[in-house]
Coordinates of C-alpha atoms in Angstrom, one line a residue:
M1 CA 0.1 0.0 -0.1
R2 CA 1.5 3.4 -0.8
L3 CA 2.0 6.3 1.8
R4 CA -0.9 8.6 0.1
E5 CA -3.5 5.5 0.8
V6 CA -2.1 4.9 4.5
I7 CA -2.5 8.6 5.1
I8 CA -6.2 8.9 3.3
S9 CA -7.0 5.1 5.6
V10 CA -5.7 6.5 9.1
G11 CA -7.9 9.8 8.8
L12 CA -10.9 8.4 7.6
F13 CA -10.2 6.0 11.0
L14 CA -9.7 8.6 13.2
C15 CA -13.3 10.6 11.6
C16 CA -15.2 7.4 12.3
V17 CA -14.2 7.6 15.8
A18 CA -14.4 10.7 16.3
M19 CA -17.9 10.6 15.0
L20 CA -19.0 7.6 17.5
P21 CA -20.8 9.5 20.5
G22 CA -20.2 9.7 23.7
Q23 CA -16.8 7.8 23.4
D24 CA -14.8 11.4 25.1
K25 CA -17.3 12.0 27.4
G26 CA -17.9 10.1 30.9
T27 CA -21.0 9.5 32.8
I28 CA -22.1 9.6 36.8
K29 CA -25.0 8.1 37.7
G30 CA -26.9 6.4 41.0
V31 CA -29.4 6.5 43.6
V32 CA -30.0 8.8 46.3
R33 CA -31.6 7.5 49.4
D34 CA -32.6 8.3 53.2
A35 CA -30.4 7.1 54.9
K36 CA -32.7 5.9 58.0
T37 CA -36.1 4.8 55.4
K38 CA -33.3 3.6 52.4
E39 CA -36.3 5.1 50.4
G40 CA -35.2 7.1 47.2
L41 CA -34.9 11.2 47.6
P42 CA -36.7 12.9 44.6
A43 CA -35.5 16.7 43.4
V44 CA -32.2 16.1 44.7
N45 CA -29.6 18.7 43.5
V46 CA -26.3 16.8 41.9
K47 CA -24.0 19.4 41.0
I48 CA -20.5 18.7 40.0
V49 CA -18.7 21.8 41.8
G50 CA -17.3 24.6 39.6
T51 CA -19.0 23.3 36.2
Y52 CA -22.3 23.4 34.5
Y53 CA -22.7 19.4 34.8
G54 CA -25.3 18.8 36.9
A55 CA -28.7 16.5 37.4
S56 CA -32.0 16.2 39.4
S57 CA -33.1 12.5 41.3
D58 CA -36.3 11.7 39.6
F59 CA -39.3 9.8 42.2
E60 CA -37.0 7.0 42.5
G61 CA -34.3 9.1 43.4
K62 CA -32.0 7.8 40.5
Y63 CA -30.1 10.6 38.9
Q64 CA -27.9 10.7 35.9
V65 CA -25.4 13.5 34.8
Q66 CA -23.9 13.0 31.2
N67 CA -21.4 14.5 28.7
I68 CA -18.7 14.8 31.5
N69 CA -15.3 15.5 30.3
P70 CA -12.7 13.4 31.9
G71 CA -11.1 14.3 35.0
S72 CA -11.1 14.7 38.8
Y73 CA -14.4 16.5 40.4
T74 CA -16.3 17.2 43.8
L75 CA -19.8 15.9 43.4
Q76 CA -22.2 17.3 45.5
F77 CA -25.9 16.3 46.6
S78 CA -27.9 19.0 47.9
I79 CA -31.6 19.2 49.0
I80 CA -33.5 21.0 51.7
G81 CA -33.9 19.0 55.4
Y82 CA -30.9 17.4 54.6
T83 CA -27.4 17.6 55.1
P84 CA -25.5 18.6 52.1
V85 CA -22.7 15.6 51.1
Q86 CA -19.8 16.8 49.0
R87 CA -17.6 13.6 46.9
T88 CA -14.1 14.7 47.0
N89 CA -11.8 13.0 44.0
V90 CA -14.3 11.6 41.6
T91 CA -12.5 10.5 38.7
I92 CA -14.0 10.0 35.3
S93 CA -12.5 8.2 32.7
A94 CA -13.8 8.9 28.5
G95 CA -16.4 6.9 28.0
Q96 CA -17.0 5.6 31.4
V97 CA -20.7 4.8 33.1
L98 CA -19.1 5.7 37.0
E99 CA -22.4 4.4 39.8
I100 CA -22.1 6.2 42.8
N101 CA -25.0 5.8 45.3
Q102 CA -25.5 8.5 48.2
D103 CA -27.4 7.9 51.6
M104 CA -28.8 11.6 53.2
G105 CA -29.6 12.6 56.5
E106 CA -31.9 14.4 57.8
T107 CA -31.2 17.3 59.6
V108 CA -32.7 20.8 60.7
L109 CA -31.7 23.5 58.4
T110 CA -29.4 26.2 59.9
L111 CA -27.9 29.1 58.5
G112 CA -24.5 27.9 59.2
Q113 CA -25.3 24.3 58.2
E114 CA -22.3 21.9 58.6
V115 CA -21.5 19.8 54.7
T116 CA -21.2 16.3 55.2
V117 CA -17.2 15.9 53.0
I118 CA -16.4 12.3 52.0
G119 CA -13.3 11.9 50.9
E120 CA -10.8 15.2 51.2
K121 CA -11.9 18.4 51.9
P122 CA -10.7 20.6 49.1
L123 CA -8.3 23.2 49.3
F124 CA -10.6 26.2 48.2
N125 CA -14.2 26.8 47.5
I126 CA -14.0 28.0 43.5
E127 CA -17.7 29.3 44.1
E128 CA -17.1 31.6 47.2
T129 CA -17.4 35.2 46.4
S130 CA -15.5 36.2 49.9
S131 CA -11.9 35.6 51.0
R132 CA -13.2 33.1 54.1
R133 CA -11.4 30.8 56.2
S134 CA -13.3 27.8 57.8
V135 CA -12.0 26.1 60.8
T136 CA -14.1 22.9 62.3
S137 CA -13.9 21.3 65.6
D138 CA -11.2 18.6 64.2
D139 CA -8.5 21.3 62.9
L140 CA -9.2 23.1 66.7
K141 CA -8.3 19.5 68.1
A142 CA -5.0 19.4 66.1
A143 CA -3.7 22.8 66.5
A144 CA -2.2 24.3 70.0
V145 CA -4.8 26.8 70.8
N146 CA -6.9 27.4 73.9
D147 CA -9.7 30.3 73.1
V148 CA -11.2 32.2 70.2
Q149 CA -8.4 34.7 69.9
D150 CA -5.8 32.4 69.5
V151 CA -7.5 30.9 66.7
V152 CA -8.4 34.3 65.3
S153 CA -4.7 35.4 65.4
Q154 CA -3.3 31.9 63.3
Q155 CA -5.6 33.1 60.0
V156 CA -3.9 34.4 57.4
G157 CA -4.3 38.4 56.7
V158 CA -4.6 38.4 60.8
V159 CA -2.1 40.0 63.0
Q160 CA -1.8 40.0 66.9
T161 CA 0.2 42.4 68.5
D162 CA -0.1 43.7 72.1
N163 CA -3.4 41.8 72.7
E164 CA -5.0 43.1 69.8
I165 CA -6.4 41.5 66.6
H166 CA -5.9 43.2 63.3
I167 CA -7.3 41.9 60.4
R168 CA -6.4 43.2 57.0
G169 CA -4.4 45.9 59.0
G170 CA -7.8 47.6 60.6
R171 CA -8.2 48.9 63.7
T172 CA -9.2 46.3 66.6
Y173 CA -12.3 47.5 66.9
E174 CA -13.5 47.6 62.9
N175 CA -13.8 43.6 63.2
A176 CA -17.1 41.8 64.0
Y177 CA -17.6 39.4 66.4
L178 CA -20.7 36.9 66.4
I179 CA -21.5 34.0 68.1
D180 CA -24.2 32.1 66.6
G181 CA -25.0 34.8 64.5
I182 CA -25.1 37.1 67.7
S183 CA -22.8 40.1 68.2
V184 CA -20.7 39.7 71.5
Q185 CA -18.2 42.7 71.3
D186 CA -17.7 45.3 73.8
P187 CA -17.7 48.6 72.2
L188 CA -16.0 50.5 75.5
S189 CA -13.4 48.4 76.2
G190 CA -11.4 49.5 73.0
T191 CA -9.9 45.6 72.0
G192 CA -13.4 44.7 70.5
F193 CA -13.0 40.7 72.0
G194 CA -15.6 40.6 74.5
L195 CA -17.3 37.2 75.4
Q196 CA -14.3 34.4 75.2
L197 CA -14.6 30.4 74.7
S198 CA -12.9 27.8 75.0
T199 CA -12.2 25.8 71.3
D200 CA -13.7 22.7 72.5
A201 CA -17.1 24.5 72.7
I202 CA -16.3 25.3 68.6
Q203 CA -18.0 23.3 66.1
E204 CA -17.0 25.6 63.2
M205 CA -14.9 29.2 63.0
Q206 CA -15.4 31.3 59.7
V207 CA -12.5 34.4 59.2
I208 CA -13.9 36.4 56.6
T209 CA -11.1 39.1 55.6
G210 CA -13.0 40.7 52.5
G211 CA -15.7 40.7 50.0
Y212 CA -18.3 39.7 53.2
N213 CA -22.1 39.8 52.0
A214 CA -24.6 42.3 53.1
E215 CA -26.1 40.2 55.9
Y216 CA -22.3 41.3 58.0
G217 CA -22.7 45.1 59.3
Q218 CA -20.4 47.3 61.4
A219 CA -17.5 45.7 60.1
T220 CA -14.6 47.6 57.9
S221 CA -11.7 45.0 58.9
G222 CA -12.6 41.4 59.0
V223 CA -15.9 39.2 60.3
V224 CA -15.6 36.2 62.9
N225 CA -18.3 34.0 63.0
V226 CA -18.6 31.3 65.5
T227 CA -21.1 28.5 65.5
L228 CA -20.8 26.4 69.0
K229 CA -21.5 22.9 69.2
E230 CA -24.6 21.2 69.8
G231 CA -25.5 17.7 71.4
G232 CA -25.7 14.3 69.2
D233 CA -27.9 11.1 69.9
K234 CA -25.3 9.8 71.5
Y235 CA -23.3 11.0 74.9
Q236 CA -19.8 12.1 74.7
G237 CA -17.6 14.1 76.8
G238 CA -14.1 14.4 78.6
I239 CA -12.1 15.9 81.2
S240 CA -8.5 16.9 80.6
Y241 CA -5.9 18.6 83.1
K242 CA -2.6 20.2 81.7
R243 CA 0.3 21.9 83.5
D244 CA 3.6 23.2 82.4
D245 CA 6.2 22.6 85.2
L246 CA 6.2 18.7 84.9
G247 CA 4.9 18.2 88.7
L248 CA 8.5 19.9 89.8
G249 CA 5.9 22.5 91.9
R250 CA 5.6 26.2 91.2
S251 CA 8.9 28.0 89.9
P252 CA 9.4 31.3 87.6
F253 CA 12.5 29.7 86.9
L254 CA 10.9 26.2 85.6
S255 CA 7.8 27.3 83.8
F256 CA 4.9 29.7 83.5
N257 CA 2.9 27.6 86.2
T258 CA 0.1 27.5 83.8
E259 CA -2.8 25.0 85.0
L260 CA -5.7 24.2 82.1
Y261 CA -8.9 22.5 83.4
E262 CA -11.5 21.5 81.3
A263 CA -14.8 19.3 81.0
S264 CA -17.5 18.6 78.4
L265 CA -20.2 16.6 78.5
S266 CA -23.2 16.2 75.5
G267 CA -25.8 14.2 74.5
P268 CA -29.8 13.3 74.4
E269 CA -31.4 15.2 77.1
P270 CA -32.4 12.1 79.4
I271 CA -35.4 14.2 81.6
T272 CA -37.7 15.3 79.3
H273 CA -38.2 11.8 77.5
F274 CA -38.2 10.3 80.8
L275 CA -41.0 12.4 82.3
L276 CA -43.6 13.4 79.1
P277 CA -43.8 9.6 78.3
L278 CA -45.2 9.3 81.7
L279 CA -47.6 12.1 81.5
G280 CA -49.1 10.4 78.3
S281 CA -47.7 12.9 75.8
P282 CA -46.9 12.3 72.5
D283 CA -43.6 12.0 70.6
I284 CA -41.8 15.2 71.0
G285 CA -38.9 15.1 68.6
T286 CA -35.2 14.8 70.0
V287 CA -33.8 16.8 72.7
S288 CA -30.0 17.3 73.2
F289 CA -27.6 19.1 75.3
F290 CA -24.3 20.8 75.3
A291 CA -22.5 21.5 78.1
N292 CA -18.5 22.9 78.6
G293 CA -16.3 24.5 81.2
Y294 CA -12.9 25.8 80.9
V295 CA -10.4 27.3 83.4
G296 CA -6.9 28.7 82.4
L297 CA -4.9 30.1 85.3
T298 CA -1.0 31.0 84.7
D299 CA 1.6 33.4 85.7
D300 CA 2.7 34.1 82.3
F301 CA 6.2 35.0 81.9
T302 CA 6.8 37.8 84.3
L303 CA 9.1 36.7 86.7
L304 CA 7.9 39.6 89.5
R305 CA 4.4 39.2 90.1
A306 CA 1.6 40.6 92.7
N307 CA 1.1 38.4 95.7
H308 CA -2.2 38.0 95.1
L309 CA -4.9 39.9 92.4
Y310 CA -8.3 41.7 94.2
S311 CA -11.2 41.3 91.9
S312 CA -13.9 44.3 92.9
S313 CA -16.5 42.7 90.6
F314 CA -16.2 39.1 92.9
H315 CA -15.5 40.9 96.0
G316 CA -12.3 38.8 96.6
T317 CA -9.5 36.7 95.6
R318 CA -10.9 33.6 94.8
F319 CA -11.1 33.8 91.5
A320 CA -7.9 35.1 90.9
P321 CA -5.0 33.0 91.8
K322 CA -2.3 33.8 89.5
E323 CA -1.9 36.7 87.3
N324 CA -3.8 35.8 84.1
N325 CA -7.2 33.7 85.0
N326 CA -9.5 32.8 82.7
W327 CA -12.9 31.3 83.1
F328 CA -15.6 30.2 80.3
G329 CA -18.7 27.9 80.3
I330 CA -21.4 27.0 78.1
G331 CA -24.8 25.2 78.0
K332 CA -27.1 24.8 75.0
I333 CA -29.9 22.8 74.9
T334 CA -31.3 22.1 71.2
W335 CA -35.1 20.5 70.7
K336 CA -36.1 18.8 67.1
P337 CA -39.9 18.4 67.3
S338 CA -39.4 17.4 63.5
P339 CA -37.1 17.7 60.8
L340 CA -38.3 20.9 60.0
L341 CA -38.3 22.5 63.1
K342 CA -35.3 23.4 65.5
I343 CA -35.4 25.5 68.7
S344 CA -32.4 26.1 70.8
Y345 CA -31.2 28.5 73.6
S346 CA -27.9 28.4 75.1
Y347 CA -26.1 30.5 78.0
N348 CA -22.3 31.3 77.7
I349 CA -20.0 33.1 80.5
S350 CA -16.6 34.2 80.0
V351 CA -14.4 36.0 83.1
A352 CA -10.8 37.5 82.7
I353 CA -9.0 38.6 85.7
N354 CA -5.4 40.2 85.1
Q355 CA -2.9 43.0 85.1
N356 CA -2.9 43.2 81.6
S357 CA -2.9 47.2 80.8
Q358 CA -3.9 46.6 77.1
M359 CA -7.5 44.8 78.6
L360 CA -9.0 48.4 78.4
Q361 CA -7.7 51.2 75.8
T362 CA -10.5 54.0 76.1
N363 CA -8.3 55.6 78.7
L364 CA -9.1 59.6 79.0
E365 CA -5.4 59.9 78.9
Y366 CA -3.0 58.4 76.5
V367 CA -1.6 55.2 77.0
E368 CA 1.7 53.9 75.2
P369 CA 1.7 50.9 73.2
S370 CA 3.5 47.9 75.6
P371 CA 2.9 44.7 76.2
G372 CA 0.7 45.0 78.8
Y373 CA 2.8 44.6 81.6
Q374 CA 3.0 47.7 84.2
Y375 CA 6.5 47.7 84.5
A376 CA 6.8 50.9 86.2
F377 CA 4.9 48.8 89.2
A378 CA 7.1 45.9 89.5
N379 CA 8.1 47.0 92.7
I380 CA 4.5 47.0 94.0
L381 CA 2.3 44.9 91.2
D382 CA -0.2 44.5 94.3
N383 CA -0.9 48.5 93.8
A384 CA -1.1 48.1 89.9
M385 CA -4.5 48.2 87.9
T386 CA -6.1 45.2 88.2
Y387 CA -8.8 44.3 85.1
T388 CA -12.0 41.9 85.5
H389 CA -13.9 41.9 82.5
F390 CA -17.3 39.7 83.1
N391 CA -19.3 38.6 80.3
Q392 CA -22.5 36.6 79.5
L393 CA -25.2 35.7 76.6
H394 CA -28.2 34.3 76.5
S395 CA -29.6 33.5 73.1
L396 CA -32.9 31.8 72.0
S397 CA -33.4 30.5 68.1
L398 CA -35.7 28.9 66.2
V399 CA -35.2 27.7 62.2
H400 CA -38.3 26.9 60.4
T401 CA -38.2 25.3 57.4
L402 CA -41.4 26.0 55.0
S403 CA -40.9 24.1 51.8
T404 CA -38.0 22.5 49.9
S405 CA -36.4 26.1 48.8
T406 CA -37.5 28.3 51.6
F407 CA -36.3 28.5 55.6
Y408 CA -36.5 31.9 58.3
E409 CA -34.2 31.5 61.2
L410 CA -35.8 33.9 64.1
K411 CA -33.1 34.9 67.4
L412 CA -33.9 36.6 70.5
S413 CA -30.4 37.6 72.8
H414 CA -29.2 39.5 75.5
F415 CA -25.8 40.2 76.0
Y416 CA -23.9 41.5 78.7
T417 CA -20.5 42.9 79.5
N418 CA -18.7 44.8 82.2
L419 CA -15.1 45.6 82.4
R420 CA -13.6 47.0 86.4
A421 CA -10.3 48.8 86.5
D422 CA -8.8 49.7 89.5
A423 CA -5.7 49.5 91.8
N424 CA -6.4 45.7 92.4
G425 CA -9.6 46.5 94.5
R426 CA -9.0 49.6 96.4
S427 CA -11.8 52.4 96.4
L428 CA -11.2 56.4 95.3
S429 CA -10.5 57.4 98.7
Q430 CA -7.6 54.6 98.8
Y431 CA -5.7 55.9 95.6
S432 CA -2.3 57.8 96.3
Q433 CA 0.1 59.1 94.2
P434 CA 2.8 56.7 93.0
I435 CA 6.3 57.7 94.0
D436 CA 9.8 56.5 92.8
I437 CA 11.8 57.4 96.1
V438 CA 15.5 58.5 95.9
T439 CA 17.6 55.8 97.2
F440 CA 19.5 56.4 100.1
P441 CA 22.9 57.4 100.6
V442 CA 21.4 60.0 98.3
Q443 CA 23.7 60.7 95.6
Y444 CA 24.4 64.2 93.7
Y445 CA 26.4 65.5 90.9
N446 CA 27.1 69.3 89.6
T447 CA 29.1 69.6 93.6
N448 CA 31.2 72.6 92.4
H449 CA 28.4 74.4 90.9
D450 CA 25.9 76.2 92.4
T451 CA 22.9 74.1 90.7
I452 CA 23.8 70.5 92.6
G453 CA 21.3 68.0 90.9
V454 CA 20.2 64.7 92.8
I455 CA 20.3 61.3 90.9
P456 CA 17.0 59.9 91.0
G457 CA 15.9 56.5 91.4
D458 CA 15.6 53.5 89.7
G459 CA 12.5 54.8 87.3
L460 CA 9.9 52.3 89.5
Y461 CA 7.3 53.3 91.6
D462 CA 8.3 52.7 95.4
A463 CA 4.9 54.1 96.7
G464 CA 1.1 55.0 95.6
T465 CA -1.7 53.2 93.0
G466 CA -2.5 52.9 89.6
F467 CA -4.3 55.8 88.0
T468 CA -7.1 54.8 86.8
W469 CA -10.9 53.6 88.6
H470 CA -13.0 52.7 85.8
D471 CA -16.3 50.7 85.4
H472 CA -18.4 50.7 82.3
Y473 CA -21.2 47.9 81.0
V474 CA -22.9 47.1 78.4
S475 CA -26.4 45.5 78.0
D476 CA -27.9 44.6 74.7
Y477 CA -31.1 43.0 73.6
T478 CA -31.8 41.9 70.1
V479 CA -34.4 40.4 67.5
K480 CA -32.7 39.3 64.5
F481 CA -34.8 37.6 61.5
D482 CA -33.4 36.0 58.3
L483 CA -35.3 34.6 55.5
T484 CA -33.1 32.5 52.7
K485 CA -35.2 31.4 49.5
I486 CA -33.2 29.1 47.1
F487 CA -35.1 29.7 43.5
S488 CA -32.7 27.3 41.8
E489 CA -29.3 26.2 41.8
K490 CA -28.0 29.2 40.4
N491 CA -29.9 31.8 42.0
K492 CA -30.4 32.1 46.2
F493 CA -32.0 34.7 48.1
K494 CA -31.7 36.0 51.1
S495 CA -33.3 39.1 53.2
G496 CA -33.2 39.9 56.7
F497 CA -33.3 42.8 59.8
E498 CA -31.9 43.4 63.2
F499 CA -33.1 45.8 66.0
T500 CA -31.0 46.2 69.5
T501 CA -31.6 48.1 72.0
T502 CA -28.7 49.0 74.2
D503 CA -28.1 50.5 77.9
M504 CA -24.5 51.4 78.3
Q505 CA -22.7 53.3 81.0
S506 CA -19.1 54.4 81.8
I507 CA -17.0 55.8 84.7
D508 CA -13.3 56.9 84.0
I509 CA -11.8 58.8 86.5
Y510 CA -8.5 59.5 86.0
E511 CA -5.8 60.4 88.9
P512 CA -8.5 60.3 91.9
W513 CA -6.6 61.3 94.4
V514 CA -6.6 64.9 92.5
G515 CA -10.0 66.7 93.0
A516 CA -13.4 64.9 94.5
L517 CA -13.6 63.0 90.7
G518 CA -9.8 63.3 89.9
L519 CA -7.7 65.1 87.4
N520 CA -10.1 64.3 84.7
N521 CA -13.0 62.6 84.4
D522 CA -16.0 61.0 82.1
I523 CA -19.1 59.8 83.3
Y524 CA -21.9 58.8 81.1
K525 CA -25.0 56.7 80.6
V526 CA -26.7 56.2 77.3
S527 CA -29.6 54.2 75.6
P528 CA -28.8 54.1 71.9
R529 CA -30.6 52.2 69.4
T530 CA -29.2 50.2 66.6
G531 CA -30.5 48.0 63.2
D532 CA -30.1 47.1 59.9
I533 CA -32.2 45.6 57.2
Y534 CA -30.7 44.1 54.0
V535 CA -31.3 42.1 50.9
Q536 CA -28.8 39.8 49.0
D537 CA -28.8 37.9 45.8
N538 CA -26.4 34.8 44.7
V539 CA -26.7 34.6 40.7
T540 CA -24.6 32.2 38.8
F541 CA -24.5 32.7 34.9
S542 CA -22.4 32.1 31.9
G543 CA -19.2 30.9 34.2
M544 CA -19.9 34.2 36.3
I545 CA -21.2 34.4 40.0
L546 CA -22.6 38.0 40.8
N547 CA -23.4 38.3 44.5
A548 CA -25.2 41.4 45.1
G549 CA -26.2 43.0 47.9
L550 CA -28.2 46.2 49.6
R551 CA -27.8 47.1 53.2
L552 CA -29.5 49.8 55.3
D553 CA -28.0 50.6 58.9
F554 CA -29.8 53.1 61.5
W555 CA -28.3 54.4 64.5
A556 CA -30.1 56.7 67.0
P557 CA -27.3 58.1 69.7
G558 CA -30.7 58.5 72.2
K559 CA -31.8 61.5 74.1
Y560 CA -28.6 61.9 76.4
V561 CA -26.5 62.9 73.1
D562 CA -29.2 65.2 71.9
N563 CA -29.6 66.9 75.3
A564 CA -26.0 67.2 75.6
V565 CA -25.3 68.8 71.7
E566 CA -28.3 71.5 72.7
D567 CA -26.9 72.4 75.9
P568 CA -24.4 75.7 75.4
N569 CA -23.2 74.7 78.8
V570 CA -21.4 71.5 77.9
V571 CA -18.3 73.3 77.2
T572 CA -16.6 70.4 75.9
I573 CA -18.2 69.9 72.8
P574 CA -17.1 71.9 69.9
D575 CA -19.3 74.1 68.1
Q576 CA -18.1 72.7 64.4
I577 CA -19.5 69.0 66.5
R578 CA -22.7 70.3 66.7
Q579 CA -23.0 71.9 63.8
D580 CA -21.9 68.3 61.8
Y581 CA -24.6 66.5 64.4
R582 CA -27.5 68.3 63.6
K583 CA -26.8 68.5 59.9
E584 CA -26.1 64.4 59.8
T585 CA -29.1 63.5 61.7
F586 CA -32.8 63.8 61.9
K587 CA -35.7 63.2 64.6
M588 CA -37.6 60.2 64.0
F589 CA -40.9 59.7 66.9

């Protein structure tokens, strides 16, 4: 056969192969079933993440995705009322028909619902429009962290300096901190952080550093959103005790004298299911609980420390045996009357007692940046400032699924935070000016001149107390509502509103030994009201993801501020501030 005939024959063969249907494509098919009943689930969205390939299961739960280019993909199963499932590293070859059957478990839908991943979790979600880092409870178990602040500080784009968290270079108070969607910030401490949690109480934590949705407000740098754990259908728990001195006793030269105590317990709540059947009540669904307690005591890295810390908030020293004392607690109970309804209540509390000057960043006088150790009082730390930060959160939430594509969430909460700072428990009348006493025998210089100098002390105070007496509290009552509508796999709509009524009081007295109320003071009590309403829509089309939203925030500063602006006797408010206030605000009701 001549060369020309060989070339023509080969060309005709390749054309025939190319014309054969489906030879370079693959197919994935299977059945999606209810994990309990093993019955087929209809209308399940089966999607290959990041592509246009997808299908919907029929009445028997069968699905088939055709014309798939060869490669490795992530296959996602989702339907309202069931936990979404992702199967990673699904490899399809040319002409292959791959069968994948999937069971899905019922769940009550939540705004931050979990996703079951079968296989290896992808490094990133190509459909995510925000810069988001999610940390799960399994990730936290493998990390050397104790609380939320430690976890946040380890994320990309976050820097921790002087006990402050900076996201994308922003100020620490420009971040939003949420627990189950409820803000837990202390706006008067200056550090941003309010309520603290043990890492063992966290189901998932998301750190959003940019591109966040319209549902998040009051944040210009980043958002930290924590989802708390819930109890399951089995009892689980644990107790741990850790220390760093290897049993050799408390010594500043061997360790930081750190002791960590933690206990947790979760599972089905036994009392309700024991009593109600005796009363003839019908099936009430499932009731579960989760409880966690954490105590962290340490002397940190300091060799010089106070003999004892006196907390004015708790009227004693029993909760402050060391230099840095942290107490966290959480109790959460969840009731699921049906797969479409979930009601939960949680109580969270945290207490921090220490001498870290970075706890309070809103002093009247300028405070130089420092690690927080009150070095000038190193000789008399029993007279230095002691800080007690107390926080508690009550939260009641309801999640209701209305249809296969619509659900809403309603939250009611009360958050209270209090920060007391004083000279280790002293009252205003017990303050005195700190003095650095000259060491005897007195050393002179310039003795041959008409002016003789005295060499001062070592620069550390030998008598006196701290400079500030401070006490503030913030009490927030919040109602929050969110509605989510999934029109299709390519169109997700969400809207909601939030309203918060606040009472806050601050008393800040600088150098109390001067005059009746110190050299300077700031004392006020206000009742501002804040709220917002938002809408957002996520649309996927032609390889693009459009995440559009609109948000309106409002703030009513309260009658106290209005009266102060209109009172000409308040000389601390400049005229320009008064003019700007009248120009930028308006009256309502």
